[in-house]
């Protein structure tokens, strides 16, 4: 009976991953981003960080460091540029114009989306101890239009959601007295959250008051 339940969980999780990837395959392509989209700034910064060692959205020789956008997504894109020969062989303007490079960046958001969904599933199970509720959370998060659109647009909402969930799990563990290591996990999660969406810096005040 125990092995049958484990097999069922594995089948459901594999099915979920397949459906998310299949859903992405229907819409993730190389279409250019809308003008003024935040993703264009993240991509520019990713390229300037790799090619010039400067965090700047400007392209060209006269680069000036700026802090108009949070750095987490740009750092992630910079890592993707170093890992992908397709992205590494072209410049930012070519990638922004659309094509294979932009498609790769979109598909690279899927691991973040999947981790967010499984994190939500785990958190709901911690709180409810109910597998049905946890699977509802898994599918609602994985197929959230807002998070999926954020992934397609290469914005930061889906990444921020991942750190919100990891911070929530850490905070729950702390309240339950699970160990001091979760204070470190909470600190890292909140730091990454603020570096992804600076508006969440105000959340830290309430967390400190709570603790």
Coordinates of C-alpha atoms in Angstrom, one line a residue:
X1 CA 0.0 0.0 0.0
X2 CA 2.8 2.4 0.9
X3 CA 4.6 1.7 -2.4
X4 CA 1.4 2.2 -4.3
X5 CA 0.9 5.6 -2.8
X6 CA 4.5 6.6 -3.5
X7 CA 4.1 5.5 -7.1
X8 CA 0.9 7.5 -7.4
X9 CA 2.7 10.6 -6.1
X10 CA 5.5 10.1 -8.6
X11 CA 3.0 9.7 -11.5
X12 CA 1.1 12.9 -10.5
X13 CA 4.3 14.9 -10.2
X14 CA 5.7 13.7 -13.5
X15 CA 2.3 14.4 -15.2
X16 CA 2.3 17.9 -13.7
X17 CA 5.8 18.6 -15.1
X18 CA 4.8 17.2 -18.5
X19 CA 1.7 19.4 -18.6
X20 CA 3.7 22.5 -17.6
X21 CA 6.3 21.9 -20.3
X22 CA 3.6 21.1 -22.9
X23 CA 1.8 24.3 -22.0
X24 CA 5.0 26.3 -22.3
X25 CA 5.7 24.7 -25.7
X26 CA 2.4 26.2 -27.0
X27 CA 3.4 29.8 -26.2
X28 CA 7.2 30.0 -25.5
X29 CA 8.7 31.1 -28.8
X30 CA 11.1 33.7 -30.1
X31 CA 8.7 36.6 -30.5
X32 CA 10.2 39.9 -29.6
X33 CA 9.3 41.5 -26.2
X34 CA 7.1 44.5 -26.0
X35 CA 8.9 47.8 -26.0
X36 CA 9.5 49.1 -22.5
X37 CA 9.2 45.6 -21.0
X38 CA 11.3 45.2 -17.8
X39 CA 12.9 42.1 -19.4
X40 CA 14.7 44.2 -21.9
X41 CA 16.6 45.9 -19.1
X42 CA 17.3 42.5 -17.4
X43 CA 18.7 41.1 -20.7
X44 CA 20.8 44.2 -21.4
X45 CA 22.3 44.1 -17.9
X46 CA 23.0 40.3 -18.2
X47 CA 25.1 41.0 -21.3
X48 CA 26.9 44.0 -20.0
X49 CA 27.7 42.1 -16.8
X50 CA 29.2 39.2 -18.7
X51 CA 30.9 41.2 -21.5
X52 CA 32.0 44.3 -19.6
X53 CA 31.8 43.4 -15.9
X54 CA 29.4 46.4 -15.4
X55 CA 25.8 46.3 -14.2
X56 CA 24.2 48.7 -16.7
X57 CA 21.3 48.7 -19.1
X58 CA 23.1 50.9 -21.5
X59 CA 24.7 49.3 -24.6
X60 CA 27.9 50.6 -26.2
X61 CA 31.3 51.8 -25.1
X62 CA 30.3 54.4 -22.5
X63 CA 28.8 52.2 -19.8
X64 CA 27.8 53.6 -16.5
X65 CA 26.7 51.4 -13.6
X66 CA 23.1 52.0 -12.5
X67 CA 20.6 50.7 -10.0
X68 CA 17.3 51.2 -11.8
X69 CA 16.4 47.5 -11.6
X70 CA 17.0 44.7 -9.1
X71 CA 20.0 42.4 -10.0
X72 CA 18.7 38.8 -9.4
X73 CA 17.2 38.2 -12.9
X74 CA 20.1 39.9 -14.6
X75 CA 22.5 37.7 -12.7
X76 CA 20.5 34.6 -13.7
X77 CA 20.5 35.7 -17.4
X78 CA 24.2 36.3 -17.2
X79 CA 24.7 32.7 -16.0
X80 CA 22.5 31.5 -18.9
X81 CA 24.6 33.5 -21.4
X82 CA 27.8 31.8 -20.2
X83 CA 26.1 28.4 -20.3
X84 CA 24.5 28.7 -23.8
X85 CA 26.6 29.0 -26.9
X86 CA 23.6 30.4 -28.7
X87 CA 23.3 33.3 -26.3
X88 CA 27.0 33.8 -25.9
X89 CA 27.6 34.1 -29.6
X90 CA 25.3 37.1 -30.1
X91 CA 24.9 40.5 -28.5
X92 CA 22.0 41.9 -26.5
X93 CA 20.4 43.7 -29.4
X94 CA 20.3 40.5 -31.4
X95 CA 18.7 38.6 -28.6
X96 CA 16.1 41.3 -27.9
X97 CA 15.2 41.3 -31.6
X98 CA 13.7 37.8 -31.2
X99 CA 14.7 34.4 -32.3
X100 CA 16.4 31.4 -30.7
X101 CA 18.1 33.4 -27.9
X102 CA 14.9 34.8 -26.6
X103 CA 13.2 31.4 -26.8
X104 CA 16.1 29.9 -24.7
X105 CA 15.7 32.6 -22.1
X106 CA 11.9 31.9 -21.9
X107 CA 12.4 28.2 -21.5
X108 CA 15.0 28.8 -18.8
X109 CA 12.3 30.4 -16.7
X110 CA 10.5 27.0 -16.4
X111 CA 12.8 25.6 -13.7
X112 CA 11.9 28.6 -11.5
X113 CA 8.2 28.2 -12.2
X114 CA 8.4 24.5 -11.4
X115 CA 10.4 25.1 -8.1
X116 CA 7.8 27.7 -7.1
X117 CA 4.9 25.2 -7.7
X118 CA 6.6 22.4 -5.8
X119 CA 7.5 24.8 -3.0
X120 CA 3.9 25.8 -2.8
X121 CA 2.9 22.2 -2.7
X122 CA 5.3 21.5 0.2
X123 CA 4.3 24.5 2.2
X124 CA 0.6 23.7 2.0
X125 CA 1.3 20.1 3.0
X126 CA 3.4 21.4 6.0
X127 CA 0.4 23.5 7.1
X128 CA -2.5 21.1 6.3
X129 CA -0.9 17.6 6.3
X130 CA -3.4 17.0 3.4
X131 CA -2.1 15.7 0.1
X132 CA -5.2 16.8 -1.8
X133 CA -4.8 20.4 -0.7
X134 CA -1.1 20.3 -1.5
X135 CA -1.8 19.0 -5.1
X136 CA -4.4 21.8 -5.5
X137 CA -1.7 24.3 -4.6
X138 CA 0.7 22.6 -7.0
X139 CA -1.5 22.8 -10.0
X140 CA -2.9 26.3 -9.2
X141 CA 0.6 27.7 -8.9
X142 CA 2.0 25.9 -11.8
X143 CA -0.8 27.0 -14.1
X144 CA -1.2 30.5 -12.7
X145 CA -1.7 32.8 -15.6
X146 CA 0.2 35.6 -13.9
X147 CA 3.2 33.5 -13.1
X148 CA 3.2 31.9 -16.5
X149 CA 3.0 35.3 -18.2
X150 CA 5.8 36.5 -16.0
X151 CA 7.9 33.6 -17.2
X152 CA 7.1 34.2 -20.9
X153 CA 7.8 37.9 -20.4
X154 CA 11.0 37.2 -18.5
X155 CA 9.9 39.5 -15.7
X156 CA 10.6 38.8 -12.0
X157 CA 7.2 37.9 -10.5
X158 CA 7.7 34.2 -10.7
X159 CA 11.2 34.4 -9.3
X160 CA 9.9 36.6 -6.4
X161 CA 7.1 34.0 -5.8
X162 CA 9.8 31.3 -5.3
X163 CA 11.6 33.3 -2.6
X164 CA 8.3 34.3 -0.9
X165 CA 7.5 30.6 -0.6
X166 CA 11.0 29.6 0.6
X167 CA 10.8 32.4 3.2
X168 CA 7.3 31.2 4.2
X169 CA 8.6 27.6 4.7
X170 CA 11.5 28.8 6.7
X171 CA 9.3 31.0 8.9
X172 CA 6.9 28.2 9.5
X173 CA 9.8 25.9 10.5
X174 CA 11.1 28.6 12.9
X175 CA 7.7 28.9 14.6
X176 CA 7.5 25.1 14.9
X177 CA 11.0 25.1 16.5
X178 CA 12.6 23.1 13.8
X179 CA 16.1 24.4 14.4
X180 CA 18.3 27.5 14.1
X181 CA 19.4 26.7 10.6
X182 CA 16.1 27.9 9.3
X183 CA 17.0 31.4 10.5
X184 CA 19.8 31.3 8.0
X185 CA 17.4 30.0 5.3
X186 CA 15.0 32.8 6.1
X187 CA 17.7 35.4 5.9
X188 CA 18.9 34.2 2.5
X189 CA 15.3 33.9 1.2
X190 CA 14.5 37.4 2.3
X191 CA 17.7 38.8 0.9
X192 CA 17.1 37.2 -2.5
X193 CA 13.5 38.4 -2.4
X194 CA 14.6 42.0 -1.9
X195 CA 17.2 41.7 -4.6
X196 CA 14.4 40.4 -6.9
X197 CA 11.7 42.8 -5.9
X198 CA 12.9 45.7 -3.8
X199 CA 9.4 46.6 -2.5
X200 CA 9.6 43.5 -0.3
X201 CA 12.3 45.2 1.9
X202 CA 9.3 46.5 3.9
X203 CA 8.3 43.0 4.7
X204 CA 11.5 42.4 6.6
X205 CA 10.4 44.9 9.3
X206 CA 7.3 42.9 10.0
X207 CA 9.2 39.6 10.0
X208 CA 11.6 41.0 12.6
X209 CA 8.8 42.3 14.7
X210 CA 7.1 38.9 14.5
X211 CA 10.3 37.1 15.5

